[in-house]
Coordinates of C-alpha atoms in Angstrom, one line a residue:
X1 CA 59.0 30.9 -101.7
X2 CA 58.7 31.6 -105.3
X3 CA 57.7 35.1 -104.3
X4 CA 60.7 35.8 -103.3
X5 CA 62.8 35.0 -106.5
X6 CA 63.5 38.1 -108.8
X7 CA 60.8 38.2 -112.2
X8 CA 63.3 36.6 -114.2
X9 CA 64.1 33.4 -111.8
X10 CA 60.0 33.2 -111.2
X11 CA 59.3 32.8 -114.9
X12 CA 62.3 30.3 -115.8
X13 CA 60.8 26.9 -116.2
X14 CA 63.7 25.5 -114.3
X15 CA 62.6 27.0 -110.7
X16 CA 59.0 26.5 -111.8
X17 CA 59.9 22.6 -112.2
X18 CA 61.7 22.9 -108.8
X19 CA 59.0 24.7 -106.7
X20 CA 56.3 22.6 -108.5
X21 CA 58.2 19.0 -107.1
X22 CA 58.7 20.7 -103.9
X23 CA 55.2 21.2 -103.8
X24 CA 54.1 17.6 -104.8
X25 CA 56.5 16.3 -101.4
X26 CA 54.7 18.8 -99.0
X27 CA 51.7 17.6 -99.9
X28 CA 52.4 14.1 -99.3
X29 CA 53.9 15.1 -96.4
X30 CA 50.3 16.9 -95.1
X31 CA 48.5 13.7 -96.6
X32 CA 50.5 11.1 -94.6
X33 CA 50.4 13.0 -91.2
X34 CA 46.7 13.6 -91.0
X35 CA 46.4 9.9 -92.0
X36 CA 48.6 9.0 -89.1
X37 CA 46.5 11.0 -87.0
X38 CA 43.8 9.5 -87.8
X39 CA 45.3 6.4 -86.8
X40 CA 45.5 7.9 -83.6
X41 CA 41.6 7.4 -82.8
X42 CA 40.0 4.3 -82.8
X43 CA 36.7 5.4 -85.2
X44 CA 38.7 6.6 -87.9
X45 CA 41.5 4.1 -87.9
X46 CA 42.0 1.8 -90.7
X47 CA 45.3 0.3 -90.7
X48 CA 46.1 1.3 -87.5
X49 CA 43.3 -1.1 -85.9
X50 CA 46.1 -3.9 -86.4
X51 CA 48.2 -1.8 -83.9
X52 CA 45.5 -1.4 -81.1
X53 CA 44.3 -5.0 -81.3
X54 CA 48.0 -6.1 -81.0
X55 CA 48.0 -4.1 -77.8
X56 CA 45.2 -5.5 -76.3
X57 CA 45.9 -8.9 -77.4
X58 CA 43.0 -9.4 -80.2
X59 CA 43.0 -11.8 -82.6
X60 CA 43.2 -9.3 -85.5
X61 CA 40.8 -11.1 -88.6
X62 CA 41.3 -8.9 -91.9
X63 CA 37.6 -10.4 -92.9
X64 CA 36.1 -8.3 -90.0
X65 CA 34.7 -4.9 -91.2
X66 CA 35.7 -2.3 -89.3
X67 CA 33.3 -1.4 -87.9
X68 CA 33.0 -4.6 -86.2
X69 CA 36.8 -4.3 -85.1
X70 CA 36.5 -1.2 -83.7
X71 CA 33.8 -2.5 -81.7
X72 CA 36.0 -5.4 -79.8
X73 CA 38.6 -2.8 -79.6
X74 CA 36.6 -0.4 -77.8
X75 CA 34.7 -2.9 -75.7
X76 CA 38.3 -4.7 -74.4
X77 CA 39.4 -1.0 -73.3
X78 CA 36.2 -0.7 -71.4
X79 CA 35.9 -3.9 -70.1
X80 CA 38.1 -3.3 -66.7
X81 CA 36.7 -2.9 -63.1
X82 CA 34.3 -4.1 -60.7
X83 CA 32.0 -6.1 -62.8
X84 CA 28.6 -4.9 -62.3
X85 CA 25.5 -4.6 -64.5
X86 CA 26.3 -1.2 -65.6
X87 CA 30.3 -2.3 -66.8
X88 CA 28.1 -5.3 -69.1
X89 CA 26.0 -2.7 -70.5
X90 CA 29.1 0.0 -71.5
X91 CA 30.9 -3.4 -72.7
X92 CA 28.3 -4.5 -74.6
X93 CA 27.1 -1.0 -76.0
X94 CA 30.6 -0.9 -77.6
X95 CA 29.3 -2.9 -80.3
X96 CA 27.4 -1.5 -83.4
X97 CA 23.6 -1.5 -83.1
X98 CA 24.7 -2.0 -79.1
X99 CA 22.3 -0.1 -77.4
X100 CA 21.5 -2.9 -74.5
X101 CA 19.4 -3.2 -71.5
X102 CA 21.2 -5.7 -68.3
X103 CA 19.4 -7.0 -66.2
X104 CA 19.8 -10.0 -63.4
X105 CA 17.6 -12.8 -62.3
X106 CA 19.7 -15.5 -61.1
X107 CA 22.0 -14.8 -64.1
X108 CA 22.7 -12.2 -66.4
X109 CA 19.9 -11.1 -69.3
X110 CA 21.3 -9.0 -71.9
X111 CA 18.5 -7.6 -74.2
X112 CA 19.0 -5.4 -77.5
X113 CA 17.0 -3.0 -78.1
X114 CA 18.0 -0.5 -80.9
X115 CA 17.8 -2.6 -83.9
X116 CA 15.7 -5.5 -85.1
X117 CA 17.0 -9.2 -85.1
X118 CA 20.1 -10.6 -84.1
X119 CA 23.4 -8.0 -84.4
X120 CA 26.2 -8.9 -86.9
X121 CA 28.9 -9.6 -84.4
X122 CA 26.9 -11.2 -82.0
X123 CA 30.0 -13.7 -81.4
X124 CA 32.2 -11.2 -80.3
X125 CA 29.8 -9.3 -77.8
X126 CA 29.4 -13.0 -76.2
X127 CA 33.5 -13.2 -76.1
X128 CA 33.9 -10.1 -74.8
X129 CA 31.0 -10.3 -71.5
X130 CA 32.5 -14.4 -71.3
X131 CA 35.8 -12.5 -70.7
X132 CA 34.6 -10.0 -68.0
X133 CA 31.7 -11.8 -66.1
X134 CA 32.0 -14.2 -63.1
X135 CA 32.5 -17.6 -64.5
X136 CA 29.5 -18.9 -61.8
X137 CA 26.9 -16.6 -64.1
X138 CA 25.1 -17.5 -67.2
X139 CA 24.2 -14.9 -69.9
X140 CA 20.9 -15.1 -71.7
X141 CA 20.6 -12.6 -74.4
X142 CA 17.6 -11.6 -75.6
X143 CA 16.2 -9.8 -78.9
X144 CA 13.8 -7.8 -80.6
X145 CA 11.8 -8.8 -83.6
X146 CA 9.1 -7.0 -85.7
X147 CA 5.7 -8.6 -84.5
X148 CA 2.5 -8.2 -86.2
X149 CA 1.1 -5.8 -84.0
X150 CA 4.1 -3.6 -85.3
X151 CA 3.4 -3.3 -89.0
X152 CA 0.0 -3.9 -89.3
X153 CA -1.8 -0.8 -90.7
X154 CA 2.0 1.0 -90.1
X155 CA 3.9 -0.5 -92.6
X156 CA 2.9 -0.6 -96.6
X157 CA 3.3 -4.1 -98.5
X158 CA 6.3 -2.4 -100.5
X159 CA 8.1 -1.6 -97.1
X160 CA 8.0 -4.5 -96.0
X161 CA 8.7 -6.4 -98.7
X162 CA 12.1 -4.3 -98.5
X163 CA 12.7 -5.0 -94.6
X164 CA 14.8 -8.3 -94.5
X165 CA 13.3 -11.5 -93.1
X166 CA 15.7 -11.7 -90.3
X167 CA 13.9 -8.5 -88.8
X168 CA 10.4 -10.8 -88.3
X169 CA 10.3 -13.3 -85.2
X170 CA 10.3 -16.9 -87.3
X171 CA 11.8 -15.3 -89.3
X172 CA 15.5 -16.5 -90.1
X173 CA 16.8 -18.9 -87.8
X174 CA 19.6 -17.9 -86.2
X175 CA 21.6 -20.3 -83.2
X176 CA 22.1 -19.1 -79.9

């Protein structure tokens, strides 16, 4: 807009001072919209996780990262339909380090297998399949654990000595 100002106005500190607040507003303006839109979408949403998990009436807990919000989130708008092996899965994948194999043998077997040990938000994965399963059905979940036969001659002592003592099996215990 300044461009279009004669040479006199566009060097007068006055209309500098002017364009330069206008400025300052347009860009927080630009700032606040893209943060609204990324509101919009549940993996970049911050404070708009509050919104969503009012929606879908979750217990919204501030101490949560979230990561581990936008996991129920997305699990609770999966979790609708004829309940079947293959809704437990895409329910239970929702959650970070997901990745899960269901199976049935007189009751439902969940088993991890992308990461080592127990996830992070295991108690919310177990709320969210107690929610959609048949209440006659028990869940067993099952996980993976670095074994001997794993590291030995694969790993160094260093690495390991970084890997956390939750990854082993005896390692940490954990409740079920």
């Amino acid at each position: 807009m300044i461009d279009y100002l004669s040479l006199d106005m566009r060097k007068s500190n006055f209309y500098q001072e002017i364009f330069n607040a206008d400025i300052q507003q347009i860009e927080f303006f630009n700032a606040s919209i893209q943060d609204i839109k990324k509101q919009l979408l549940i993996d970049t949403a911050t404070w708009g996780l509050a919104i969503f998990e009012k929606e879908l009436n979750i217990k919204t807990d501030l101490n949560k990262p979230l990561s581990e919000r936008r996991s129920v989130i997305k699990s609770k708008l999966r979790g609708s339909g004829k309940v079947d092996h293959i809704l437990i899965k895409i329910v239970a994948d929702a959650y970070s380090n997901g990745d899960v194999v269901v199976s049935f043998n007189g009751h439902i077997v969940v088993k991890f297998t992308s990461l080592y040990g127990i996830p992070p938000n295991l108690d919310d994965v177990k709320a969210a399949l107690e929610d959609i399963k048949p209440a006659h059905l028990a869940i067993d979940y099952e996980f993976r654990y670095l074994l001997i036969r794993d590291i030995h001659n694969v790993l160094t002592l260093q690495q390991m000595e970084q890997t956390q003592l939750n990854k082993f099996a005896g390692g940490e215990a954990v409740e079920q």
